[in-house]
Coordinates of C-alpha atoms in Angstrom, one line a residue:
M30 CA 9.0 128.5 38.8
L31 CA 9.5 127.4 42.2
R32 CA 11.5 125.0 43.1
L33 CA 10.4 122.7 46.0
V34 CA 12.0 120.7 48.7
L35 CA 10.7 117.5 49.4
R36 CA 12.5 115.3 52.1
L37 CA 12.4 111.6 52.1
R38 CA 13.0 110.0 55.3
P39 CA 14.2 106.3 54.9
S40 CA 12.5 103.5 56.6
A41 CA 14.5 101.1 59.0
G42 CA 15.9 98.2 57.5
L43 CA 16.3 94.5 58.7
P44 CA 19.3 92.4 58.1
C45 CA 18.8 89.3 56.0
P46 CA 21.2 86.7 54.4
R47 CA 23.3 87.2 51.2
V48 CA 24.1 83.3 50.6
L49 CA 22.3 80.1 51.5
P50 CA 24.5 77.4 51.8
A51 CA 22.6 74.6 49.5
G52 CA 22.4 71.1 49.7
P53 CA 21.4 68.7 52.6
A54 CA 23.0 71.0 55.1
A55 CA 20.7 74.0 53.9
T56 CA 17.8 71.7 54.4
A57 CA 18.5 71.0 57.8
A58 CA 19.5 74.6 58.3
L59 CA 16.3 75.8 57.2
G60 CA 13.9 73.3 59.2
S61 CA 10.7 74.6 59.2
G62 CA 11.8 77.9 58.6
S63 CA 11.6 76.9 54.6
R64 CA 8.8 75.3 52.4
S65 CA 8.5 73.5 49.1
V66 CA 7.2 75.8 46.4
P67 CA 5.1 73.5 43.7
G68 CA 6.2 74.0 40.2
A69 CA 9.8 75.0 41.5
G70 CA 12.1 72.2 41.9
C71 CA 14.2 72.6 45.1
L72 CA 12.9 76.0 45.5
R73 CA 12.5 77.2 48.8
R74 CA 11.4 80.5 50.2
L75 CA 13.0 82.0 53.4
H76 CA 10.6 82.9 55.8
S77 CA 12.7 85.9 57.6
G78 CA 12.9 89.8 57.3
A79 CA 13.8 90.8 54.1
G80 CA 16.5 93.1 53.9
S81 CA 14.7 95.6 51.4
R82 CA 12.5 98.4 52.3
A83 CA 10.7 100.7 49.8
V84 CA 10.0 104.5 50.9
C85 CA 6.7 106.0 49.6
L86 CA 6.6 109.8 50.8
G87 CA 2.5 110.4 51.4
S88 CA 2.0 107.4 52.8
G89 CA 3.6 107.0 55.4
F90 CA 3.9 103.3 55.1
S91 CA 6.9 101.1 54.5
H92 CA 6.6 98.4 51.4
R93 CA 8.7 95.2 52.6
R94 CA 9.6 92.6 49.8
A95 CA 11.7 89.8 49.7
L96 CA 14.2 90.1 46.3
L97 CA 15.1 86.4 45.7
R98 CA 17.3 85.1 43.1
S99 CA 17.9 81.1 42.7
P100 CA 20.1 80.7 39.4
Q101 CA 20.4 77.0 39.0
L102 CA 24.1 75.4 38.7
A103 CA 25.2 73.2 35.7
G104 CA 25.3 69.9 36.7
S105 CA 23.5 69.8 39.9
G106 CA 19.9 69.3 39.3
H107 CA 19.4 68.8 42.9
S108 CA 21.2 71.9 44.5
T109 CA 20.1 75.2 44.5
R110 CA 21.7 78.6 45.6
F111 CA 19.8 80.9 47.1
Y112 CA 20.7 85.0 47.0
A113 CA 19.1 87.9 48.7
L114 CA 20.1 91.3 48.0
P115 CA 22.0 93.2 50.8
P116 CA 19.7 95.6 53.2
H117 CA 18.5 98.5 50.9
Q118 CA 16.2 101.3 50.9
K119 CA 13.7 101.9 47.3
V120 CA 13.2 105.3 46.7
E121 CA 9.6 105.6 44.8
L122 CA 8.2 108.2 43.1
P123 CA 5.7 110.0 45.2
A124 CA 2.7 112.0 44.7
L125 CA 4.3 115.8 44.9
S126 CA 1.3 117.3 44.4
P127 CA -2.7 116.6 44.1
T128 CA -3.2 116.4 41.1
M129 CA 0.0 114.5 40.3
Q130 CA -0.2 111.1 37.9
T131 CA 3.6 111.1 36.5
G132 CA 6.4 113.3 36.8
T133 CA 10.0 113.3 35.0
I134 CA 13.5 113.0 36.2
A135 CA 14.8 116.5 35.4
R136 CA 18.4 115.7 36.6
W137 CA 20.1 113.5 38.8
E138 CA 22.6 115.8 41.2
K139 CA 24.4 112.3 42.6
K140 CA 25.9 109.5 40.8
E141 CA 26.3 105.7 41.6
G142 CA 28.8 105.0 44.3
D143 CA 28.3 108.7 45.8
K144 CA 27.5 109.2 49.0
I145 CA 24.7 111.3 50.5
S146 CA 24.8 112.8 53.5
E147 CA 21.7 114.6 55.4
G148 CA 20.2 117.5 53.4
D149 CA 22.4 116.6 49.8
L150 CA 20.3 117.1 46.9
I151 CA 20.0 114.0 45.1
A152 CA 17.4 114.9 42.2
E153 CA 15.0 117.5 40.6
V154 CA 11.6 116.2 39.6
E155 CA 9.5 117.9 37.2
T156 CA 5.6 117.8 38.4
D157 CA 2.5 119.2 36.8
K158 CA 3.1 122.0 38.9
A159 CA 6.6 123.3 40.1
T160 CA 10.2 121.3 39.5
V161 CA 10.8 119.6 43.0
G162 CA 14.5 118.8 44.8
F163 CA 14.7 116.0 46.4
E164 CA 16.7 115.9 50.0
M165 CA 17.8 112.9 52.1
L166 CA 17.5 113.4 55.6
E167 CA 19.6 110.3 56.4
E168 CA 23.4 109.6 55.3
C169 CA 23.5 107.0 53.0
Y170 CA 25.2 105.8 49.7
L171 CA 23.4 105.8 46.1
A172 CA 23.2 102.1 44.6
K173 CA 21.5 102.2 41.6
I174 CA 19.9 104.6 39.5
L175 CA 16.6 102.7 38.2
V176 CA 15.2 105.7 36.1
A177 CA 17.3 107.6 34.1
E178 CA 17.9 111.1 33.5
G179 CA 15.2 112.9 31.4
T180 CA 13.2 109.6 31.6
R181 CA 9.1 111.2 31.0
D182 CA 6.0 110.3 32.4
V183 CA 7.2 108.0 35.3
N184 CA 3.9 106.9 37.5
I185 CA 3.6 107.6 40.9
G186 CA 4.7 104.6 43.2
S187 CA 7.6 103.6 40.8
V188 CA 11.1 102.7 42.5
I189 CA 13.4 105.3 40.7
C190 CA 16.7 104.6 43.3
I191 CA 18.3 102.0 45.6
T192 CA 20.3 103.6 48.2
V193 CA 22.6 101.3 51.0
D194 CA 23.5 102.3 54.3
N195 CA 27.2 100.6 53.6
P196 CA 29.5 101.7 50.7
D197 CA 30.6 98.3 50.3
L198 CA 26.9 96.8 49.5
I199 CA 27.0 98.9 46.4
A200 CA 28.6 96.4 44.1
A201 CA 25.9 93.8 44.9
F202 CA 23.4 96.2 42.8
K203 CA 25.4 96.6 40.0
D204 CA 23.2 94.8 37.5
V205 CA 19.8 95.3 38.9
T206 CA 16.9 97.0 37.0
L207 CA 13.3 97.5 37.2
D208 CA 12.6 94.4 35.5
S209 CA 14.6 92.3 38.0
L210 CA 12.7 94.0 40.5
K211 CA 9.5 93.0 39.1
A212 CA 10.5 89.8 38.5
S213 CA 11.7 89.3 42.1
G214 CA 8.3 90.8 43.1
A215 CA 6.6 88.1 40.9
A216 CA 8.7 85.1 42.2
S217 CA 7.7 86.5 45.9
S218 CA 4.0 86.9 45.2
S219 CA 3.9 83.5 43.7
A220 CA 5.8 81.8 46.4
A221 CA 3.8 83.4 48.8
S222 CA 0.8 82.6 47.1
A223 CA 1.2 78.7 47.5
P224 CA -1.0 77.3 50.4
P225 CA 1.0 76.6 53.4
P226 CA 0.6 73.4 55.3
P227 CA -2.4 73.5 57.7
P228 CA -1.3 74.6 60.7
P229 CA -2.4 73.2 64.4
P230 CA -5.1 73.6 65.6
A231 CA -5.0 77.2 67.8
A232 CA -7.2 79.7 69.3
A233 CA -9.0 81.5 66.8
A234 CA -6.8 85.0 65.3
P235 CA -8.9 88.5 66.2
A236 CA -10.4 89.7 63.1
A237 CA -8.5 92.0 61.4
P238 CA -9.4 95.9 62.0
G239 CA -12.7 97.2 59.8
S240 CA -12.7 93.5 58.7
S241 CA -16.2 93.0 60.2
Y242 CA -17.6 96.5 59.1
P243 CA -19.7 96.8 56.0
T244 CA -17.6 98.4 52.4
H245 CA -16.2 101.9 53.7
M246 CA -13.8 104.4 52.4
K247 CA -11.4 106.0 54.6
I248 CA -10.3 109.3 54.0
T249 CA -6.7 109.9 54.7
L250 CA -5.0 113.7 55.2
P251 CA -3.3 114.2 51.7
A252 CA -0.7 116.4 50.5
L253 CA -2.3 119.7 49.7
S254 CA 1.2 121.3 48.9
P255 CA 4.6 119.2 47.8
T256 CA 6.0 120.8 51.2
M257 CA 3.2 120.0 53.3
T258 CA 4.2 117.6 56.6
M259 CA 1.3 117.9 58.4
G260 CA -2.0 119.9 58.6
T261 CA -4.6 121.1 60.9
V262 CA -8.3 120.3 60.7
Q263 CA -9.7 123.7 61.0
R264 CA -13.2 122.8 60.4
W265 CA -15.8 120.0 59.5
E266 CA -18.2 121.6 56.8
K267 CA -20.5 118.2 56.8
K268 CA -21.8 116.2 60.1
V269 CA -22.0 112.5 60.8
G270 CA -24.9 111.4 58.9
E271 CA -25.0 113.9 55.8
K272 CA -25.0 112.8 52.5
L273 CA -22.2 113.7 50.1
S274 CA -22.0 114.5 46.6
E275 CA -19.3 114.7 44.3
G276 CA -17.3 118.2 44.9
D277 CA -18.9 118.9 47.9
L278 CA -17.0 120.8 50.7
L279 CA -15.8 118.2 53.2
A280 CA -13.8 119.9 55.4
E281 CA -11.0 122.6 55.7
I282 CA -7.0 122.0 56.1
E283 CA -4.5 124.5 57.3
T284 CA -1.7 123.2 55.4
D285 CA 1.9 125.1 55.7
K286 CA 0.9 127.8 52.6
A287 CA -2.9 128.6 53.7
T288 CA -6.2 126.9 54.4
I289 CA -7.5 124.8 51.5
G290 CA -11.0 123.3 50.9
F291 CA -11.0 119.7 51.1
E292 CA -13.5 118.4 48.5
V293 CA -15.3 114.8 48.5
Q294 CA -14.5 112.9 44.9
E295 CA -17.4 110.4 45.6
E296 CA -21.3 110.4 46.3
G297 CA -21.6 108.7 49.9
Y298 CA -22.7 109.1 53.6
L299 CA -20.0 110.3 56.2
A300 CA -20.5 107.8 58.8
K301 CA -17.5 108.5 61.1
I302 CA -15.1 111.7 61.9
M303 CA -12.0 110.6 63.7
V304 CA -9.7 113.8 63.6
P305 CA -11.8 116.2 65.6
E306 CA -12.3 120.0 64.7
G307 CA -9.3 122.2 65.4
T308 CA -6.6 119.1 65.9
R309 CA -3.3 120.6 65.1
D310 CA 0.0 119.1 63.6
V311 CA -2.1 115.9 61.9
P312 CA 0.3 114.3 60.0
L313 CA -0.1 112.9 56.4
G314 CA -1.5 109.9 55.7
V315 CA -3.7 109.7 58.9
P316 CA -7.3 108.4 58.7
L317 CA -9.9 111.7 59.1
C318 CA -13.2 110.0 58.5
I319 CA -15.0 107.5 56.9
I320 CA -17.1 107.4 54.0
V321 CA -20.0 104.5 53.3
E322 CA -22.0 104.1 50.5
K323 CA -25.7 103.7 52.0
E324 CA -27.0 105.2 54.8
S325 CA -28.3 102.4 56.7
D326 CA -24.4 101.2 57.5
I327 CA -23.8 104.6 59.5
A328 CA -24.9 103.1 62.3
A329 CA -22.3 100.5 62.3
F330 CA -19.2 102.9 62.7
K331 CA -20.8 104.6 65.8
D332 CA -17.9 103.1 68.2
Y333 CA -15.3 102.2 65.6
V334 CA -11.4 103.0 66.5
E335 CA -8.8 103.1 64.2
T336 CA -6.1 101.1 65.1
G337 CA -3.1 103.9 66.2
M338 CA -5.1 106.5 66.3
A339 CA -4.6 106.8 70.3
E340 CA -0.8 107.5 69.5
V341 CA -1.7 110.3 67.0
S342 CA -4.3 112.5 68.1
T343 CA -3.6 112.0 71.8
P344 CA -0.9 113.0 73.6
P345 CA 1.0 110.2 75.6
P346 CA -0.4 109.7 79.1
A347 CA 1.8 112.0 82.0
P348 CA 4.6 109.8 83.5
A349 CA 3.3 110.3 87.3
A350 CA -0.4 109.4 87.1
A351 CA -2.4 110.8 89.9
A352 CA -2.7 107.5 92.4
P353 CA -6.1 106.9 94.4
A354 CA -6.2 109.1 97.8
V355 CA -4.6 107.0 100.8
A356 CA -6.5 106.4 104.2
A357 CA -6.1 110.2 106.1
A358 CA -4.7 107.9 108.8
V359 CA -1.1 107.4 106.9
P360 CA 1.0 110.2 106.7
S361 CA 1.9 111.7 103.1
P362 CA 5.5 110.5 101.7
A363 CA 7.3 113.2 99.9
P364 CA 6.3 113.4 96.1
I365 CA 8.6 111.4 94.1
A366 CA 10.4 111.6 90.7
A367 CA 9.0 109.8 87.8
A368 CA 10.7 106.8 87.3
P369 CA 13.7 107.2 84.6
A370 CA 12.5 105.2 81.5
V371 CA 12.8 101.7 81.4
P372 CA 15.7 100.9 78.3
R373 CA 14.9 98.8 75.4
K374 CA 15.7 95.3 74.5
G375 CA 17.1 93.8 71.4
R376 CA 18.4 95.6 68.4
V377 CA 18.0 99.6 67.9
F378 CA 17.7 101.2 64.6
A379 CA 19.3 104.4 64.3
S380 CA 20.7 106.6 61.3
P381 CA 24.4 106.8 61.4
L382 CA 24.4 110.8 62.2
A383 CA 22.3 109.6 65.1
K384 CA 24.9 106.9 66.0
K385 CA 27.4 109.7 66.0
L386 CA 26.3 112.6 67.9
A387 CA 24.8 109.9 70.8
T388 CA 28.3 108.8 70.9
E389 CA 29.7 112.2 70.9
K390 CA 27.6 113.1 73.9
G391 CA 27.6 109.7 76.0
I392 CA 23.9 108.7 75.3
D393 CA 22.5 105.2 75.0
L394 CA 20.6 104.9 72.0
A395 CA 18.3 102.0 74.0
Q396 CA 16.9 104.7 76.2
I397 CA 15.8 107.1 73.4
R398 CA 12.3 106.3 71.9
G399 CA 12.7 107.0 68.2
S400 CA 10.0 109.5 66.1
G401 CA 11.7 107.6 62.5
P402 CA 9.8 104.9 60.8
E403 CA 9.4 101.7 62.9
G404 CA 10.6 103.6 66.0
R405 CA 14.4 104.6 64.1
I406 CA 16.2 107.4 66.2
T407 CA 17.2 110.4 64.2
R408 CA 19.2 113.3 64.5
K409 CA 16.2 115.1 66.2
D410 CA 15.3 112.7 68.6
I411 CA 19.0 112.7 69.8
E412 CA 19.1 116.7 70.0
S413 CA 15.8 116.6 71.7
F414 CA 16.5 113.9 74.5
V415 CA 16.5 114.9 78.3
P416 CA 18.6 112.4 80.3
P417 CA 15.7 111.2 83.2
K418 CA 16.9 112.6 86.9
A419 CA 17.2 109.5 89.3
A420 CA 14.4 109.2 91.9
P421 CA 15.5 110.3 95.3
A422 CA 15.9 107.8 97.8
V423 CA 12.8 107.5 100.2
A424 CA 13.1 107.7 103.7
A425 CA 12.1 104.6 105.5
T426 CA 10.1 105.9 108.0
P427 CA 7.4 108.6 107.3
T428 CA 8.2 112.6 108.0
T429 CA 6.4 115.4 107.7
A430 CA 6.3 116.8 104.0
A431 CA 8.6 119.3 103.5
P432 CA 7.5 123.1 102.5
A433 CA 7.2 123.4 99.1
P434 CA 9.7 126.0 97.5
A435 CA 8.4 129.5 97.1
A436 CA 7.2 130.0 93.5
A437 CA 8.8 132.6 90.8
P438 CA 7.0 135.5 90.7
A439 CA 4.3 135.3 88.1
A440 CA 3.9 138.2 85.3
P441 CA 1.5 141.0 86.6
A442 CA -2.1 139.7 85.0
G443 CA -3.1 141.1 81.7
T444 CA 0.5 142.2 80.6
F445 CA 0.5 140.0 77.3
T446 CA -0.9 137.7 75.2
D447 CA 0.7 134.2 74.2
I448 CA -0.8 133.8 70.2
P449 CA -0.6 130.0 68.9
I450 CA 2.2 130.0 66.0
S451 CA 0.0 128.9 62.9
N452 CA 1.3 126.4 60.3
I453 CA 1.5 129.5 57.7
R454 CA 3.3 131.3 59.8
K455 CA 5.7 128.8 60.6
V456 CA 6.8 128.5 57.2
I457 CA 7.0 132.5 56.4
A458 CA 9.3 132.6 59.2
Q459 CA 11.5 129.5 57.9
R460 CA 11.2 130.7 54.4
L461 CA 11.9 134.7 55.5
M462 CA 14.7 133.6 57.5
Q463 CA 16.4 131.2 55.1
S464 CA 16.6 133.5 52.4
K465 CA 17.8 136.3 54.7
Q466 CA 20.8 133.4 55.9
T467 CA 21.2 132.1 52.3
I468 CA 20.9 134.5 49.4
P469 CA 23.4 137.4 48.9
H470 CA 20.4 140.5 48.6
Y471 CA 21.5 143.7 47.2
Y472 CA 18.8 147.0 46.3
L473 CA 18.3 149.2 44.0
S474 CA 16.1 152.1 44.6
V475 CA 14.6 155.0 41.7
D476 CA 12.1 157.4 41.8
V477 CA 9.4 156.8 38.5
N478 CA 7.2 159.7 37.6
M479 CA 3.6 158.3 38.0
D480 CA 1.9 161.4 35.9
Q481 CA 1.5 159.5 32.8
V482 CA 0.0 156.4 34.1
L483 CA -2.6 158.3 36.3
E484 CA -4.0 160.4 33.4
L485 CA -4.4 157.2 31.3
R486 CA -5.4 155.1 34.2
K487 CA -8.7 158.0 34.7
E488 CA -9.4 157.8 30.8
L489 CA -9.4 154.1 30.8
N490 CA -11.9 153.5 33.9
A491 CA -14.3 155.7 31.6
E492 CA -14.2 153.6 29.2
V493 CA -14.2 150.1 31.0
K494 CA -16.8 151.7 33.8
A495 CA -19.6 149.6 32.0
Q496 CA -17.7 146.6 32.6
N497 CA -17.2 147.2 36.3
I498 CA -14.0 146.9 35.8
K499 CA -11.9 149.3 37.7
L500 CA -8.2 149.8 37.0
S501 CA -5.7 150.2 40.1
V502 CA -1.8 151.7 39.7
N503 CA -0.8 148.3 40.6
D504 CA -2.4 146.6 37.5
F505 CA 0.0 149.1 35.4
I506 CA 3.2 148.2 37.7
I507 CA 2.5 144.1 37.2
K508 CA 2.7 144.8 33.8
A509 CA 5.6 147.0 33.5
S510 CA 7.4 144.5 35.7
A511 CA 6.4 142.0 33.3
L512 CA 7.5 143.4 30.1
A513 CA 10.7 144.4 32.0
C514 CA 11.0 141.1 33.0
L515 CA 11.1 139.8 28.7
K516 CA 13.7 142.8 27.9
V517 CA 16.2 141.5 31.1
P518 CA 15.8 137.9 31.4
E519 CA 18.4 137.4 33.9
C520 CA 16.2 139.2 36.3
N521 CA 13.0 136.4 35.7
S522 CA 15.6 133.9 36.3
S523 CA 15.5 131.0 39.5
W524 CA 18.6 129.8 41.4
M525 CA 18.7 125.9 41.2
D526 CA 22.1 125.0 43.3
T527 CA 24.1 123.7 39.9
V528 CA 22.0 126.1 37.3
I529 CA 20.2 129.5 36.6
R530 CA 17.0 128.7 35.0
Q531 CA 16.1 131.7 32.8
N532 CA 12.3 131.2 32.6
H533 CA 10.5 132.1 29.1
V534 CA 7.5 133.2 30.7
V535 CA 6.4 135.7 32.9
D536 CA 4.5 134.3 36.1
L537 CA 4.3 137.0 38.6
S538 CA 4.0 136.4 42.3
V539 CA 1.9 139.6 44.0
A540 CA 2.3 139.8 48.0
V541 CA -0.9 139.6 49.6
S542 CA -1.4 140.2 53.5
T543 CA -4.3 138.1 54.8
A544 CA -5.4 137.6 58.6
S545 CA -3.3 134.5 58.9
G546 CA 0.0 135.4 57.0
L547 CA 1.3 136.8 54.2
I548 CA 0.6 134.9 50.7
T549 CA 1.7 135.5 47.3
P550 CA -0.8 134.5 44.7
I551 CA 0.0 134.3 40.9
V552 CA -0.9 136.1 37.8
F553 CA 0.1 133.9 34.8
N554 CA 1.4 134.4 31.6
A555 CA 1.2 138.4 33.1
H556 CA 3.3 139.4 30.0
T557 CA 0.7 138.2 27.7
K558 CA -2.4 139.9 29.3
G559 CA -3.9 143.2 29.3
L560 CA -4.5 145.6 31.6
A561 CA -8.3 144.5 32.3
A562 CA -7.4 140.6 32.8
I563 CA -4.6 141.4 35.0
S564 CA -7.4 143.6 37.1
T565 CA -10.0 141.1 37.5
D566 CA -7.4 138.6 37.8
V567 CA -5.7 140.4 40.6
S568 CA -9.2 141.5 42.4
A569 CA -9.9 137.5 42.2
L570 CA -7.2 136.1 43.8
A571 CA -6.7 139.0 46.4
A572 CA -10.4 137.7 47.5
K573 CA -9.6 134.2 47.7
A574 CA -6.4 134.6 49.6
R575 CA -8.2 136.9 52.1
D576 CA -11.1 133.9 52.5
G577 CA -8.1 131.0 52.7
K578 CA -9.6 129.4 49.9
L579 CA -6.4 129.5 47.3
Q580 CA -5.6 126.0 45.6
P581 CA -1.9 125.3 45.8
H582 CA -1.3 125.9 41.9
E583 CA -2.9 129.5 42.8
F584 CA 0.1 129.8 44.7
Q585 CA 2.9 127.6 44.4
G586 CA 5.3 128.9 41.9
G587 CA 6.0 132.1 40.4
T588 CA 9.4 134.0 38.9
F589 CA 9.0 137.3 39.8
T590 CA 7.4 139.2 42.7
I591 CA 5.7 142.6 43.1
S592 CA 5.2 143.8 47.2
N593 CA 2.9 147.3 47.1
L594 CA 3.0 149.0 50.4
G595 CA 1.9 152.0 48.8
M596 CA -1.6 152.3 49.4
F597 CA -0.1 152.4 53.7
G598 CA 2.0 155.9 52.8
I599 CA 4.9 154.3 53.0
K600 CA 7.3 155.9 50.9
N601 CA 9.9 153.2 50.6
F602 CA 10.9 149.9 51.6
S603 CA 13.5 146.8 51.1
A604 CA 11.9 143.4 50.6
I605 CA 12.8 139.9 50.9
I606 CA 13.5 137.6 47.8
N607 CA 11.2 135.1 47.6
P608 CA 13.8 131.7 46.7
P609 CA 14.6 130.1 44.6
Q610 CA 13.5 133.7 42.4
A611 CA 15.9 136.1 41.9
C612 CA 14.3 139.1 42.3
I613 CA 11.2 141.1 44.2
L614 CA 10.0 144.5 43.7
A615 CA 9.0 146.9 47.2
V616 CA 6.8 149.5 45.7
G617 CA 5.8 152.7 47.4
G618 CA 3.2 155.3 47.8
S619 CA 3.1 158.4 45.0
E620 CA 3.6 161.7 46.1
K621 CA 3.7 165.3 45.0
R622 CA 7.0 166.5 44.3
L623 CA 8.4 169.8 42.4
M624 CA 10.8 168.5 39.8
P625 CA 13.0 171.2 37.8
A626 CA 11.5 172.2 34.6
D627 CA 12.4 174.5 31.1
N628 CA 8.9 176.7 31.5
E629 CA 8.6 180.1 33.3
K630 CA 8.4 178.8 36.3
G631 CA 11.4 176.5 36.7
F632 CA 10.3 173.9 38.5
D633 CA 6.9 171.3 37.5
V634 CA 4.7 169.3 40.1
A635 CA 4.9 165.5 39.4
S636 CA 3.7 162.5 41.0
M637 CA 6.5 160.8 41.6
M638 CA 6.5 157.1 42.9
S639 CA 9.9 155.2 44.7
V640 CA 10.6 151.5 43.9
T641 CA 13.2 149.4 45.6
L642 CA 14.6 145.8 43.3
S643 CA 16.0 143.5 46.2
C644 CA 18.3 141.3 44.1
D645 CA 20.2 137.9 44.4
H646 CA 23.7 138.6 43.5
R647 CA 24.2 135.0 42.9
V648 CA 21.7 135.6 39.7
V649 CA 21.7 139.4 39.2
D650 CA 24.8 141.9 38.9
G651 CA 24.4 145.1 40.0
A652 CA 24.4 146.5 36.1
V653 CA 21.6 143.8 35.3
G654 CA 19.0 145.1 37.9
A655 CA 20.2 149.0 37.0
Q656 CA 18.9 147.9 33.4
W657 CA 15.8 146.4 34.9
L658 CA 14.8 149.1 36.1
A659 CA 15.7 151.4 33.4
E660 CA 13.3 149.6 31.5
F661 CA 10.8 149.5 34.2
R662 CA 10.8 153.2 35.1
K663 CA 10.6 153.7 30.8
F664 CA 7.5 151.5 30.8
L665 CA 5.7 153.5 33.4
E666 CA 6.8 157.3 32.8
K667 CA 5.3 156.5 29.1
P668 CA 2.5 154.0 29.0
V669 CA 2.0 153.8 25.1
T670 CA 5.4 151.8 24.9
M671 CA 3.8 148.8 26.6
L672 CA 1.4 148.1 23.5
L673 CA 4.3 147.9 21.3

């Protein structure tokens, strides 16, 4: 099965005290920052930033909660100690597919106490679609595993492990369990629910966004594929004011895999579209639109503006905005360069790797605006940072402007066209480059006599003509490939970094060329299906692929791939492996050739087809690949053996 890599970016943490003093000194130190909780004796609640943060992919929000323990000391009824866990990150199980409800922790790749470097695989999770590997984008240490290996049906949002930035903090989490986390969360909630003392009279605070609006539902951009991080709103299928029924197509979203129809799950009315048609690179979790239950509530959202939407949907203003025109009598000064960015004040949050790179390059972190959660500076920010240039000195007296430098000669008009790169094309480029750079390819070619397949195809098409089914040569190739994978299961395997996964079913990916790029819909359980069923599946999947209507589960996964260019007159070619699969078969066209024969003429004319098997040498040795091709050729040269 396809192993999809999901990258987790931890949010920035805030420091919190580990131990608070007890007794009167503690009371004096806390002052107004603490208050008594009814029913908790002398237990006080600390009003400071908590040192924990939860990472939940797909929502984009960081949840903070204080984890406090207050064990009573024996014999001191009025003396209480307060403990808080050090700064840490709680990694939660996210929704790795649109239909995922629970997951299984298949294997932990790291142990408690291990250092996790950028890009390290920490665990593998089995979902309802595929086995997904977790990678960390930041350096940290695995402090505690809360969900054991092999645990099944783990709910989405459950905390599965805890990481810290400093190895000295690992020991503090030795006895932490899921129950203690829940108990601490419940204690924090109960403390928070206690009525606070009446505040002094003050001006009325502004209402929370949306609090004055009728009942409504915000539809956010979901993860339509496990590797999706952003999407493009291609087209809205509904207009503001239209009624929505369950199952209606609301919009078409271009992901990193395909263009997918986004269906409505609830009935209502479309009150507001917040992301216009054609908006590119919309991050996950951004509100797309608002749906209301009553048609009369639509007008209330006419001027609705989502907090923070301006930062997402519109680019920041240019640093040098056009100033109002000055009087004509005043000479125009020379253009002034944009002022350098003002360094940020206060603490700057950055990953350890970002700090290291900044030190090596001599970059002041205070000048960089972080793109991570809560402004955290990452490696990407360091690598893309361009130091601001100092503004040139302006002459005290007005002078005539210097002549503008000659512009660089432009290319002749009409000599080229710049085509924007779609999300699908970006992913195709990344995956193909990754495959060629990381997988040791080798290639095996063989010629197959297709005479008996062509004769059998003609007979079978005559039989199923009344059912409006037309078998193609590709259907026979798919069936023969699936059966050959059963005979030689090493070629139906996947490289999983630490193990080689040998699959017991053959889910065969078939490469289909579309206007937006290459996609590989899957014929599931191809080894158990007949030729007619395979033909029907391939025709339906190819049509949906060209129309951009494939659902994620229809093209994610697969254990073996076929790419057929024979219909374009290609004799032979070598295909690039689709990781984590171990093989891909490149099929050329058939041509008439003279073959030696034991007859009066001494030769026969046969239809010969050339195929090339690309193999991952980490999984499939040369002799094994040759054995697979021998089985494949036997099935096609004697197609009746596919019935055995």
